[in-house]
XYZ file of C-alpha atoms in Angstrom:
787
model
C 25.425 47.087 -15.989
C 24.032 43.597 -15.013
C 26.416 41.244 -13.331
C 27.835 38.072 -14.882
C 25.847 35.878 -12.581
C 22.602 37.524 -13.717
C 23.510 37.388 -17.401
C 24.316 33.799 -17.043
C 21.045 32.949 -15.223
C 19.055 34.978 -17.724
C 20.590 33.259 -20.721
C 20.279 29.717 -19.192
C 16.873 29.964 -17.596
C 14.643 32.952 -18.408
C 15.375 33.465 -22.088
C 14.163 29.906 -23.199
C 11.069 30.281 -21.028
C 10.197 33.591 -22.482
C 10.882 32.462 -25.937
C 8.499 29.619 -25.487
C 5.759 31.699 -23.980
C 6.042 34.468 -26.522
C 4.795 37.065 -23.919
C 7.745 38.289 -21.944
C 5.878 40.509 -19.532
C 2.352 39.214 -19.641
C 2.675 36.561 -16.854
C 5.384 38.141 -14.717
C 2.813 39.304 -12.154
C 0.844 36.157 -11.873
C 0.861 34.584 -8.423
C 2.268 31.186 -7.731
C 0.200 28.085 -8.725
C 1.661 26.146 -5.815
C 1.157 26.601 -2.081
C 2.053 24.741 1.067
C -0.259 23.374 3.781
C 0.264 21.993 7.286
C -0.922 18.520 6.553
C -0.308 17.023 10.025
C 0.551 18.312 13.531
C 1.253 16.511 16.860
C 1.851 18.717 19.947
C 2.440 22.490 19.932
C 3.044 23.899 16.522
C 3.139 27.641 16.018
C 2.964 29.831 12.891
C 4.028 33.342 11.919
C 2.939 35.080 8.562
C 5.296 36.849 6.246
C 6.238 40.341 7.711
C 4.623 39.559 11.046
C 6.486 38.915 14.280
C 3.471 37.580 16.147
C 3.294 33.735 16.582
C 0.084 31.895 16.929
C -1.177 28.369 16.892
C -0.735 26.855 13.453
C -3.985 26.204 11.350
C -4.255 23.177 9.169
C -6.086 24.822 6.312
C -4.234 28.039 6.028
C -2.133 28.168 2.805
C 1.597 28.636 3.315
C 3.607 30.742 0.992
C 6.827 32.831 0.662
C 7.853 34.359 4.046
C 5.760 32.120 6.266
C 7.408 30.428 9.274
C 6.686 27.396 11.424
C 8.052 26.151 14.767
C 7.588 22.869 16.452
C 7.904 22.823 20.291
C 9.747 20.063 22.223
C 8.198 16.725 21.574
C 6.049 18.053 18.694
C 6.084 17.007 15.088
C 4.536 18.395 11.930
C 4.297 17.593 8.149
C 4.029 20.162 5.357
C 2.722 19.225 1.843
C 4.237 21.302 -0.944
C 2.855 19.978 -4.278
C 3.528 16.220 -4.161
C 6.525 16.551 -1.789
C 6.312 16.314 2.031
C 8.502 18.117 4.569
C 8.261 16.587 8.056
C 9.653 18.396 11.119
C 10.880 16.934 14.380
C 10.624 18.681 17.841
C 12.233 22.161 18.224
C 12.584 22.840 14.487
C 12.140 26.118 12.721
C 11.390 26.402 8.890
C 10.960 29.487 6.798
C 9.735 29.419 3.249
C 12.168 31.410 1.222
C 10.636 30.752 -2.213
C 7.632 28.818 -3.503
C 6.457 29.176 -7.064
C 5.883 26.815 -10.070
C 9.493 26.156 -10.663
C 11.175 26.095 -7.182
C 10.684 25.399 -3.609
C 13.218 26.750 -1.154
C 13.111 26.315 2.592
C 15.364 27.591 5.384
C 16.047 25.461 8.454
C 17.966 27.304 11.203
C 17.573 24.720 13.926
C 16.313 21.193 14.301
C 15.630 18.206 11.936
C 13.573 17.824 8.802
C 12.787 14.785 6.750
C 11.965 15.656 3.157
C 10.366 13.286 0.559
C 10.568 14.668 -2.950
C 8.038 12.378 -4.884
C 8.662 14.090 -8.386
C 11.118 16.567 -9.627
C 10.534 17.432 -13.273
C 13.246 18.917 -15.346
C 13.788 22.592 -14.733
C 12.355 22.438 -11.135
C 14.388 22.945 -7.879
C 13.769 21.657 -4.417
C 16.383 23.187 -1.926
C 16.981 23.186 1.838
C 19.184 25.939 3.214
C 20.974 25.855 6.523
C 23.499 28.043 8.294
C 26.347 25.769 6.960
C 25.214 24.594 3.570
C 22.473 24.353 0.978
C 21.172 20.964 -0.312
C 19.393 20.749 -3.663
C 17.825 17.551 -4.743
C 18.813 16.227 -8.206
C 16.298 13.376 -8.411
C 13.205 12.255 -6.364
C 14.064 10.605 -3.074
C 14.035 10.821 0.681
C 16.736 12.783 2.635
C 17.140 14.198 6.201
C 18.879 17.256 7.471
C 19.842 17.843 11.057
C 20.970 21.358 12.076
C 22.786 21.703 15.395
C 22.886 25.387 16.047
C 24.850 24.966 19.268
C 27.812 23.183 17.577
C 27.420 25.041 14.244
C 27.179 21.856 12.202
C 24.734 20.223 9.745
C 24.360 16.497 9.011
C 22.911 15.444 5.725
C 21.489 11.873 5.336
C 20.419 10.573 1.924
C 17.960 7.663 2.358
C 17.248 7.455 -1.396
C 17.821 9.541 -4.465
C 20.717 11.925 -5.208
C 21.567 15.598 -4.784
C 24.396 17.944 -3.946
C 25.429 20.139 -1.079
C 26.785 23.720 -1.738
C 29.053 25.860 0.479
C 29.250 29.656 0.667
C 32.421 29.880 -1.465
C 31.149 27.880 -4.455
C 32.135 24.405 -3.146
C 29.812 21.534 -4.082
C 29.695 17.931 -3.289
C 27.369 15.216 -4.865
C 25.721 12.812 -2.439
C 23.961 9.497 -3.245
C 21.660 7.145 -1.534
C 22.911 5.564 1.829
C 25.453 8.434 2.644
C 25.541 10.496 5.875
C 28.014 13.333 6.234
C 28.296 15.986 8.941
C 29.555 19.392 7.870
C 30.960 22.199 9.814
C 31.558 25.761 8.891
C 30.474 27.311 5.583
C 33.025 25.723 3.325
C 31.856 21.947 3.492
C 34.442 20.861 6.030
C 33.553 17.249 6.821
C 33.550 15.989 10.422
C 32.172 12.459 10.044
C 30.823 10.228 7.308
C 29.251 6.736 7.226
C 27.185 4.562 5.055
C 23.634 3.269 5.699
C 23.104 4.900 9.208
C 20.595 3.309 11.504
C 17.050 4.650 11.802
C 15.659 6.289 14.979
C 12.103 7.098 16.085
C 11.729 10.182 13.793
C 12.825 8.077 10.771
C 10.370 5.406 11.547
C 7.665 7.980 12.070
C 8.432 9.553 8.709
C 8.472 6.091 7.081
C 4.990 5.378 8.471
C 3.779 8.674 7.103
C 5.208 7.565 3.718
C 3.407 4.397 3.823
C 0.029 6.016 4.579
C 0.719 8.434 1.711
C 1.415 5.706 -0.639
C -1.767 3.875 0.313
C -4.111 6.855 -0.179
C -7.244 6.043 -2.040
C -7.906 9.622 -3.184
C -4.607 9.535 -5.166
C -6.444 7.287 -7.711
C -8.742 10.066 -8.529
C -6.747 13.324 -8.229
C -3.000 14.026 -8.824
C -0.768 14.121 -5.807
C 0.063 17.735 -6.555
C -3.510 18.504 -5.187
C -2.560 19.802 -1.804
C -4.599 18.147 1.144
C -5.821 15.062 -0.848
C -4.838 12.627 1.873
C -7.482 13.967 4.193
C -10.274 12.981 1.895
C -9.737 9.210 2.534
C -10.995 9.273 6.127
C -13.824 11.866 5.813
C -15.801 10.753 2.718
C -16.466 8.233 0.018
C -15.583 8.268 -3.727
C -18.183 7.301 -6.326
C -18.519 7.363 -10.146
C -21.242 9.691 -11.556
C -22.360 9.323 -15.113
C -22.307 13.046 -15.759
C -19.232 14.325 -13.746
C -17.142 11.151 -13.449
C -15.426 10.647 -10.131
C -17.107 12.567 -7.277
C -16.458 12.777 -3.611
C -19.179 12.956 -0.896
C -18.119 14.317 2.564
C -19.290 12.623 5.769
C -20.698 13.995 9.053
C -22.007 17.264 7.572
C -25.083 18.961 9.016
C -28.407 19.198 7.192
C -27.864 22.943 6.647
C -24.305 22.551 5.434
C -23.125 23.888 2.144
C -19.681 24.401 0.663
C -17.719 27.512 1.883
C -20.128 27.823 4.974
C -17.893 26.230 7.782
C -14.864 28.488 7.961
C -13.696 32.099 7.552
C -12.306 34.544 5.176
C -8.686 36.068 5.496
C -6.649 38.359 3.265
C -3.584 36.412 2.193
C -1.131 37.906 -0.219
C -0.818 37.783 -3.157
C -4.232 36.231 -3.817
C -6.301 38.446 -1.631
C -9.485 37.109 -0.017
C -8.841 33.419 0.839
C -11.230 30.878 2.274
C -9.928 28.858 5.314
C -12.089 25.905 5.966
C -12.703 24.487 9.468
C -13.097 20.933 8.337
C -9.860 18.866 8.373
C -10.698 17.759 4.692
C -11.521 21.384 3.551
C -8.465 22.440 1.882
C -8.568 20.460 -1.419
C -12.275 20.901 -2.098
C -11.943 24.634 -1.294
C -9.065 25.421 -3.682
C -9.491 22.811 -6.564
C -12.264 21.543 -8.579
C -16.020 22.404 -8.286
C -19.159 21.468 -6.228
C -22.378 19.903 -7.640
C -25.623 19.004 -5.931
C -26.345 15.386 -6.853
C -29.781 14.463 -5.664
C -30.092 15.884 -2.237
C -26.345 15.619 -1.425
C -23.426 17.910 -2.088
C -20.469 16.253 -4.156
C -17.034 17.592 -4.890
C -16.165 17.169 -8.559
C -12.393 17.305 -9.177
C -12.594 17.033 -12.888
C -9.700 16.809 -15.107
C -7.567 19.315 -13.351
C -4.317 18.048 -14.895
C -0.993 16.882 -13.455
C -0.008 20.366 -12.287
C -3.184 21.854 -10.799
C -3.251 25.603 -10.097
C -4.194 26.831 -6.604
C -7.109 29.257 -6.362
C -7.856 31.168 -3.073
C -11.653 30.243 -3.185
C -13.592 28.838 -6.094
C -16.724 30.965 -5.420
C -18.745 33.826 -7.043
C -19.754 36.825 -5.013
C -23.204 38.472 -5.578
C -24.241 42.078 -4.929
C -26.416 44.771 -6.301
C -28.061 48.067 -5.626
C -28.798 51.294 -7.066
C -26.128 53.217 -8.864
C -24.420 50.283 -10.551
C -22.665 47.052 -9.432
C -21.824 46.725 -5.746
C -20.415 43.797 -3.835
C -22.508 44.805 -0.816
C -25.829 43.182 -0.438
C -28.561 44.039 2.202
C -29.190 41.270 4.775
C -31.272 41.138 7.934
C -32.321 44.641 8.997
C -30.754 46.253 5.941
C -27.236 45.998 7.083
C -24.516 45.658 4.361
C -23.399 42.127 3.884
C -21.293 39.871 1.657
C -22.789 36.835 -0.105
C -21.264 34.087 -2.175
C -22.007 30.609 -3.636
C -19.762 27.716 -4.758
C -19.101 27.357 -8.549
C -20.490 24.306 -10.312
C -18.697 22.069 -12.771
C -18.007 23.872 -16.098
C -18.138 27.407 -14.530
C -15.106 29.533 -14.842
C -13.580 31.298 -11.853
C -12.540 35.026 -12.214
C -9.758 36.147 -9.714
C -10.097 39.388 -7.841
C -6.503 40.410 -8.791
C -4.753 41.107 -12.005
C -3.684 37.962 -13.848
C -2.754 36.983 -17.317
C -4.856 34.962 -19.785
C -2.464 32.015 -19.399
C -2.991 31.943 -15.641
C -6.716 32.225 -15.813
C -6.859 29.444 -18.534
C -4.699 27.199 -16.299
C -6.987 27.721 -13.202
C -10.021 27.091 -15.414
C -8.675 24.163 -17.250
C -11.490 22.176 -19.086
C -14.080 24.921 -18.163
C -15.667 27.737 -20.125
C -14.153 31.129 -19.771
C -17.414 32.938 -19.884
C -20.571 32.205 -17.871
C -24.026 33.053 -19.156
C -25.654 31.692 -15.975
C -24.557 30.035 -12.736
C -26.223 26.849 -11.413
C -26.159 27.776 -7.808
C -26.817 31.558 -7.985
C -30.593 31.387 -7.344
C -30.544 28.501 -4.858
C -30.977 29.641 -1.241
C -29.441 26.405 0.106
C -26.244 27.096 -1.701
C -25.942 30.838 -0.870
C -24.073 32.103 2.188
C -24.115 35.586 3.547
C -22.627 37.412 6.611
C -22.247 40.936 7.450
C -19.512 43.065 5.902
C -17.880 43.590 9.383
C -17.742 39.913 10.188
C -16.443 39.281 6.669
C -13.523 41.834 7.039
C -12.625 40.835 10.500
C -12.395 37.131 9.695
C -14.987 35.858 12.057
C -16.295 32.246 11.706
C -19.137 31.965 9.293
C -20.679 28.941 10.914
C -22.592 30.758 13.710
C -23.278 34.089 11.914
C -24.270 33.294 8.462
C -27.775 34.600 7.281
C -30.179 33.952 4.477
C -30.799 36.508 1.761
C -34.407 37.685 1.106
C -36.007 36.262 -1.982
C -36.580 39.692 -3.641
C -32.957 40.602 -3.006
C -31.718 37.353 -4.387
C -33.830 37.652 -7.529
C -32.350 41.016 -8.347
C -28.756 40.212 -7.283
C -26.021 39.674 -9.866
C -22.433 38.321 -9.824
C -19.891 40.906 -8.864
C -16.194 41.026 -8.264
C -14.778 40.073 -4.877
C -14.701 42.713 -2.257
C -11.578 45.068 -2.371
C -8.632 44.970 -0.093
C -9.420 46.295 3.324
C -7.702 49.321 4.801
C -4.596 48.841 6.911
C -6.619 49.709 9.991
C -9.104 46.997 9.044
C -6.355 44.405 8.742
C -4.663 45.355 12.001
C -8.116 45.244 13.656
C -8.930 41.797 12.440
C -9.918 39.409 15.204
C -7.581 36.424 15.255
C -9.074 33.069 15.932
C -5.751 31.583 17.159
C -4.188 32.378 20.410
C -0.886 34.223 20.424
C 2.128 32.202 21.517
C 5.641 33.118 22.614
C 8.101 33.359 19.787
C 10.720 30.657 19.320
C 14.263 31.462 20.070
C 15.601 33.624 17.350
C 19.166 34.133 16.140
C 20.593 36.228 13.406
C 22.154 33.454 11.267
C 23.183 34.059 7.743
C 21.945 31.194 5.434
C 23.837 29.566 2.675
C 21.837 29.345 -0.451
C 22.250 27.633 -3.921
C 19.488 29.579 -5.527
C 20.849 32.626 -7.378
C 17.294 34.081 -7.615
C 17.368 34.947 -3.977
C 20.858 36.542 -3.985
C 21.136 40.316 -3.841
C 21.915 41.853 -7.258
C 24.966 44.043 -6.812
C 26.230 45.676 -9.952
C 29.998 45.690 -10.494
C 31.737 48.699 -12.010
C 33.947 47.166 -14.717
C 36.324 49.158 -16.849
C 36.024 48.990 -20.565
C 39.207 46.825 -20.982
C 37.521 43.988 -19.101
C 34.477 43.668 -21.561
C 36.358 41.098 -23.733
C 37.474 39.178 -20.786
C 33.897 39.172 -19.439
C 32.622 37.856 -22.755
C 35.158 35.139 -22.714
C 34.291 34.139 -19.056
C 30.552 34.174 -20.201
C 31.423 31.885 -23.023
C 33.444 29.665 -20.699
C 30.486 29.620 -18.289
C 28.073 28.712 -20.956
C 30.383 25.861 -22.074
C 30.615 24.760 -18.451
C 26.970 24.772 -18.080
C 26.617 22.705 -21.270
C 29.001 20.163 -19.759
C 27.207 20.090 -16.507
C 23.911 19.536 -18.304
C 25.607 16.698 -20.371
C 26.874 15.190 -17.103
C 23.493 15.459 -15.526
C 21.879 13.796 -18.591
C 24.447 11.000 -18.345
C 23.685 10.692 -14.651
C 19.889 10.553 -15.363
C 20.473 7.917 -18.002
C 22.640 5.857 -15.558
C 19.901 6.202 -12.942
C 17.291 5.120 -15.434
C 19.453 2.153 -16.450
C 19.841 1.276 -12.697
C 16.154 1.524 -12.173
C 15.570 -0.697 -15.265
C 18.013 -3.331 -13.948
C 16.469 -3.185 -10.408
C 12.990 -3.620 -12.070
C 14.388 -6.592 -14.075
C 15.997 -8.202 -10.977
C 12.767 -7.605 -9.046
C 10.861 -9.479 -11.835
C 13.350 -12.320 -11.727
C 13.096 -12.374 -8.002
C 9.335 -12.480 -8.354
C 9.499 -15.317 -10.858
C 11.856 -17.316 -8.650
C 9.524 -16.753 -5.665
C 6.572 -17.977 -7.759
C 8.570 -21.029 -8.844
C 9.660 -21.742 -5.299
C 5.967 -21.551 -4.274
C 4.944 -23.871 -6.920
C 7.624 -26.277 -5.941
C 6.526 -26.155 -2.335
C 2.940 -26.799 -3.319
C 3.943 -29.758 -5.569
C 6.200 -31.053 -2.691
C 3.202 -30.739 -0.278
C 0.937 -32.660 -2.803
C 3.521 -35.372 -3.105
C 3.823 -35.681 0.710
C -0.083 -36.010 0.809
C 0.081 -38.698 -1.773
C 2.662 -40.609 0.085
C 0.669 -40.388 3.322
C -2.378 -41.666 1.549
C -0.317 -44.468 0.106
C 0.871 -45.462 3.560
C -2.677 -45.369 4.926
C -3.735 -47.523 2.040
C -0.950 -50.042 2.668
C -1.956 -50.186 6.414
C -5.576 -50.790 5.473
C -4.524 -53.583 3.061
C -2.556 -55.193 5.719
C -5.297 -54.976 8.216
C -7.787 -56.328 5.759
C -5.353 -59.209 4.943
C -4.958 -60.173 8.569
C -8.881 -59.982 9.052
C -9.179 -62.237 6.113
C -6.716 -64.804 7.354
C -8.344 -64.759 10.841
C -11.934 -65.219 9.226
C -10.542 -68.078 7.069
C -9.076 -69.752 10.109
C -12.432 -69.441 11.800
C -14.290 -70.821 8.886
C -11.949 -73.756 8.618
C -12.375 -74.564 12.338
C -16.063 -74.322 11.988
C -16.097 -76.612 8.896
C -13.967 -79.208 10.809
C -16.240 -79.075 13.816
C -19.270 -79.595 11.502
C -17.442 -82.565 9.807
C -16.702 -84.211 13.237
C -20.288 -83.697 14.302
C -21.562 -85.362 11.130
C -19.238 -88.259 11.616
C -20.535 -88.771 15.104
C -24.180 -88.550 13.997
C -23.441 -91.049 11.167
C -21.838 -93.409 13.570
C -24.761 -93.312 15.932
C -27.195 -93.887 13.044
C -25.217 -96.932 12.000
C -25.273 -98.285 15.606
C -29.056 -97.756 15.755
C -29.524 -99.415 12.403
C -27.461 -102.378 13.529
C -29.594 -102.637 16.755
C -32.790 -102.394 14.695
C -31.542 -105.061 12.340
C -30.704 -107.289 15.182
C -34.062 -106.861 16.756
C -35.762 -107.643 13.404
C -33.679 -110.758 13.079
C -34.637 -111.904 16.616
C -38.277 -111.158 15.916
C -38.234 -113.212 12.636
C -36.559 -116.062 14.438
C -39.231 -115.970 17.172
C -42.026 -115.893 14.638
C -40.579 -118.926 12.764
C -40.648 -120.915 16.105
C -44.148 -119.771 17.097
C -45.951 -123.198 16.614
C -43.882 -124.886 19.121
C -43.405 -122.200 21.515
C -45.196 -119.108 22.508
C -44.697 -116.202 20.034
C -42.209 -113.793 21.237
C -43.531 -110.760 22.841
C -42.642 -107.481 21.388
C -40.297 -105.358 23.413
C -43.190 -103.265 24.654
C -45.128 -106.331 25.748
C -42.106 -107.562 27.492
C -41.693 -104.388 29.336
C -45.308 -104.407 30.368
C -44.945 -108.043 31.376
C -41.940 -107.252 33.412
C -43.991 -104.481 35.082
C -47.074 -106.634 35.705
C -47.338 -109.879 37.380
C -47.159 -112.724 34.798
C -49.950 -115.243 34.406
C -49.253 -118.845 34.929
C -48.701 -120.744 31.673
C -51.444 -123.308 32.807
C -54.104 -120.641 32.866
C -53.418 -119.211 29.253
C -55.822 -121.056 26.799
C -55.193 -121.483 23.087
C -57.653 -118.845 21.724
C -56.267 -116.182 24.060
C -52.884 -117.026 22.860
C -53.924 -116.343 19.305
C -55.507 -113.111 20.230
C -52.479 -112.019 21.880
C -50.384 -113.104 18.951
C -52.386 -111.018 16.621
C -52.160 -108.037 18.849
C -48.469 -108.548 19.010
C -48.011 -108.725 15.270
C -50.271 -105.710 14.886
C -48.102 -103.775 17.362
C -44.988 -104.945 15.669
C -46.357 -103.706 12.275
C -47.176 -100.402 13.794
C -43.758 -100.146 15.326
C -42.130 -100.941 12.039
C -44.255 -98.339 10.136
C -43.261 -95.813 12.912
C -39.700 -96.740 12.467
C -39.898 -96.287 8.700
C -41.677 -92.976 9.065
C -38.965 -91.953 11.510
C -36.216 -92.980 8.963
C -37.980 -91.090 6.193
C -38.175 -88.032 8.375
C -34.535 -88.455 9.387
C -33.604 -88.693 5.586
C -35.569 -85.539 4.837
C -34.054 -83.653 7.633
C -30.567 -84.942 6.512
C -31.221 -83.806 2.979
C -32.281 -80.373 4.263
C -29.242 -80.023 6.462
C -27.030 -81.019 3.656
C -28.703 -78.427 1.393
C -28.334 -75.706 4.048
C -24.637 -76.733 4.459
C -24.188 -76.703 0.738
C -25.622 -73.197 0.536
C -23.555 -71.924 3.432
C -20.412 -73.406 1.892
C -21.185 -71.775 -1.444
C -21.881 -68.341 0.344
C -18.559 -68.811 2.264
C -16.749 -69.658 -0.960
C -18.233 -66.565 -2.670
C -17.285 -64.355 0.361
C -13.897 -65.621 0.374
C -13.525 -65.066 -3.373
C -14.834 -61.507 -2.960
C -12.421 -60.837 -0.209
C -9.624 -62.201 -2.250
C -10.712 -60.027 -5.247
C -10.790 -56.964 -2.942
C -7.381 -57.773 -1.586
C -6.017 -58.100 -5.108
C -7.525 -54.738 -5.997
C -6.016 -53.121 -2.900
C -2.606 -54.635 -3.596
C -2.826 -53.292 -7.249
C -3.801 -49.831 -5.941
C -0.883 -49.819 -3.511
C 1.362 -50.761 -6.308
C 0.028 -47.864 -8.392
C 0.460 -45.454 -5.403
C 3.972 -46.693 -4.871
C 4.661 -46.173 -8.628
C 3.215 -42.661 -8.316
C 5.311 -41.906 -5.259
C 8.508 -42.931 -6.886
C 7.614 -40.856 -10.000
C 6.910 -37.910 -7.617
C 10.077 -38.293 -5.759
C 11.887 -38.251 -9.277
C 9.934 -35.083 -10.250
C 10.802 -33.474 -6.938
C 14.400 -34.210 -7.350
C 14.359 -32.808 -10.851
C 12.476 -29.645 -9.562
C 15.090 -29.249 -6.782
C 17.865 -29.440 -9.240
C 16.061 -26.915 -11.533
C 15.486 -24.501 -8.523
C 19.005 -24.784 -7.511
C 20.086 -23.974 -11.033
C 17.846 -20.901 -11.192
C 19.018 -19.701 -7.739
C 22.492 -20.071 -8.882
C 21.822 -18.193 -12.129
C 19.955 -15.487 -10.091
C 22.943 -15.159 -7.854
C 25.216 -14.939 -10.702
C 23.099 -12.207 -12.371
C 22.836 -10.340 -9.123
C 26.501 -10.475 -8.621
C 27.141 -9.347 -12.154
C 24.586 -6.581 -11.875
C 26.142 -5.369 -8.521
C 29.627 -5.433 -10.029
C 28.281 -3.466 -13.088
C 26.537 -0.937 -10.904
C 29.585 -0.617 -8.660
C 31.791 -0.028 -11.792
C 29.199 2.440 -13.212
C 29.117 4.303 -9.828
C 32.957 4.302 -9.788
C 33.166 5.663 -13.234
C 30.449 8.275 -12.277
C 32.337 9.347 -9.250
C 35.549 9.502 -11.234
C 33.918 11.565 -13.957
C 32.448 13.827 -11.252
C 35.849 14.182 -9.604
C 37.595 14.772 -12.896
C 34.913 17.436 -13.759
C 35.272 18.995 -10.381
C 39.052 19.098 -10.781
C 38.616 20.580 -14.185
C 36.265 23.176 -12.882
C 38.539 23.931 -10.048
C 41.412 24.402 -12.259
C 39.368 26.679 -14.522
C 38.276 28.715 -11.643
C 41.674 29.173 -10.300
C 42.809 30.191 -13.951
C 39.905 32.572 -14.019
C 40.795 34.026 -10.599
C 44.365 34.449 -11.681
C 43.254 36.070 -14.921
C 40.979 38.415 -13.007
C 43.735 39.183 -10.584
C 45.952 40.165 -13.528
C 43.356 42.231 -15.174
C 42.095 43.903 -12.092
C 42.733 47.641 -12.094
C 44.651 49.346 -9.418
C 42.114 51.434 -7.639
C 44.441 52.489 -4.741
C 45.727 55.418 -6.661
C 42.470 56.278 -8.446
C 41.205 59.507 -6.957
C 38.109 59.744 -9.104
C 36.019 57.237 -7.074
C 36.322 55.642 -3.764
C 37.359 51.871 -3.760
C 34.611 49.550 -4.802
C 34.861 45.897 -3.477
C 34.200 43.198 -6.029
C 32.453 39.990 -5.191
C 34.333 37.065 -6.836
C 32.127 34.192 -6.556
C 31.273 31.011 -8.509
C 27.972 29.146 -8.405
C 26.794 30.088 -4.948
C 26.346 33.646 -4.048
C 27.634 35.212 -0.793
C 24.835 37.075 0.800
C 26.954 39.609 2.827
C 30.275 39.721 0.864
C 33.196 41.673 2.452
C 36.384 42.948 1.058
C 38.240 40.389 -0.913
C 41.958 40.176 -1.277
């Protein structure tokens, strides 16, 4: 008879899924559509496959699945990608994958420190970390850290963001939110220390840097983040847009003879079978998702529309073979030795797995492709075909240095065949490892606490018939409790969504305030520049005014000097005219007295007479005197004519000087008027600048007041929001505590009821005593006898 826990899990989880699918047993044997990958490694990182005790150096492109284990040595660090989530390991940390499928990811950490980033967690999916003390299950996307101290027997849980809950061995549970850090000891959630917002160390900062690089990935624009290994495409190739295939990716640094699925090796990995392990650091995503196309002379990876939840495939290739007697995967190569040959699938070509799978699984793998292939684009192309010997294929030897070309006649007659069968056990054991064996990490038999009932051992309980009714009642109570928990979870999700919406609104308000502040600062800077220009203009106006005044003073001094010079010149001319008039008067008087006395000699004659020796008066006769008188008169007329000419020339020169002075005065007046006009314009401009400055100061004051009002309003809104969030969080915590008390009371009542209804097996001689496992929520892996 199935146990109560199994019935409850079946009713709550499996029955709705089977009802939706309509095929209860069709897809139960399908392999998982999700895998893990060692995304990054620093230092010594070792790996051990499921069911194998040998530890080797970890490979980046080997898929990780259930049962695989990883160990980081001292000083080493590693990152594992599981879907869109990332698990980062610090030094001396051991992780084992307990479960990994489409609905759950469960990891076991027995020692060390892990930093987990859950990017997305759709409804119905679980992400869980188990330790020797507790099990942590994420309820919402977020970042959290778990430190396991095996020596002290304690586990510290730090929630950087998001929410979740920790579970103890005996059914205890405790919800945790962002910013909390609690250290637990034992297996019953005994708290040692607790604090809020713990400081970050080097490992936290390293994980935050990895988060930043992941967020800035260019390839995430073209493929979903569920595509494992998409981050490595950024540094090793370029994306482009093709009119036929859409977004395509071209690898960099490949050899001329390179082709997809040619640089790596084959390995049998359960449950998929033959799996391609590429040697290139970017080779995981293009080898297990999408298709390859030859565009021009270059190979291009075409992701296509692979959906938000892509399905992992071991290798998207088609094998070719042939020969007499029917279809055979072996193909002759070289000297006739048997070989294995394959080529990559092109866009639109369906992949057929080499293992049994349901039609739903095959349809999900070949989403947006045809399910039947009339022909293959790369089947007859020698540059796309790769072949190696069957021995190298089964032993997992590298293909790069041993691949061969298939003869043309063989290629013409070859046909697509299923993948090679599973090798014999001896072949697997004889496989040559490419990694060096390493020493195993320190092992300890530590029993893990788990919150996933799917991993708990199913132990049937022998219940007497009189307990059937009680069991049905308990089942109904469990279903009602599950409904209450689902309702509480829905309310918590709604509260979280409301919180996110409020945070987004607050961020928008902060962005608007920041933009307004930037605009205010820009306007203030513009006003400052305007004020500076106004000051410079005022200084220029003052300087121009001083220069104008100095020039006016110089012009006035020059005009006064010219007036004084003209006055002196006029006075000298008047003196000369007076002298000339006196000389004329004397000459006329001398001419009037000429009959009685000798005519007066002209000044020139007198000067010559003074220079020569005068003749005696007795020797000058009458005719000679008359001749001399005529000469003197002629000379006087000439002198008068010369004086008149000189006077006319002086008058003409005077008029010219007066005209020049008049022109200069007019030009000086015009220059002075122009300077006065320019000064008036500068003064008017300065007044306008001053008016603009005052208006700008008024506007700046208004803007400062408005900004202060907005900041005050933002502070009030933030305070109100914080108070509302605190009140909502308190109400939520109170509701959780009340629910927990009610659940605890119901559990105690149920325990008491079970104790009353428990049969007395001590006197029952028909069967030996059978211990019962009384548990709630979290199973006990190795239950002992209960009281």
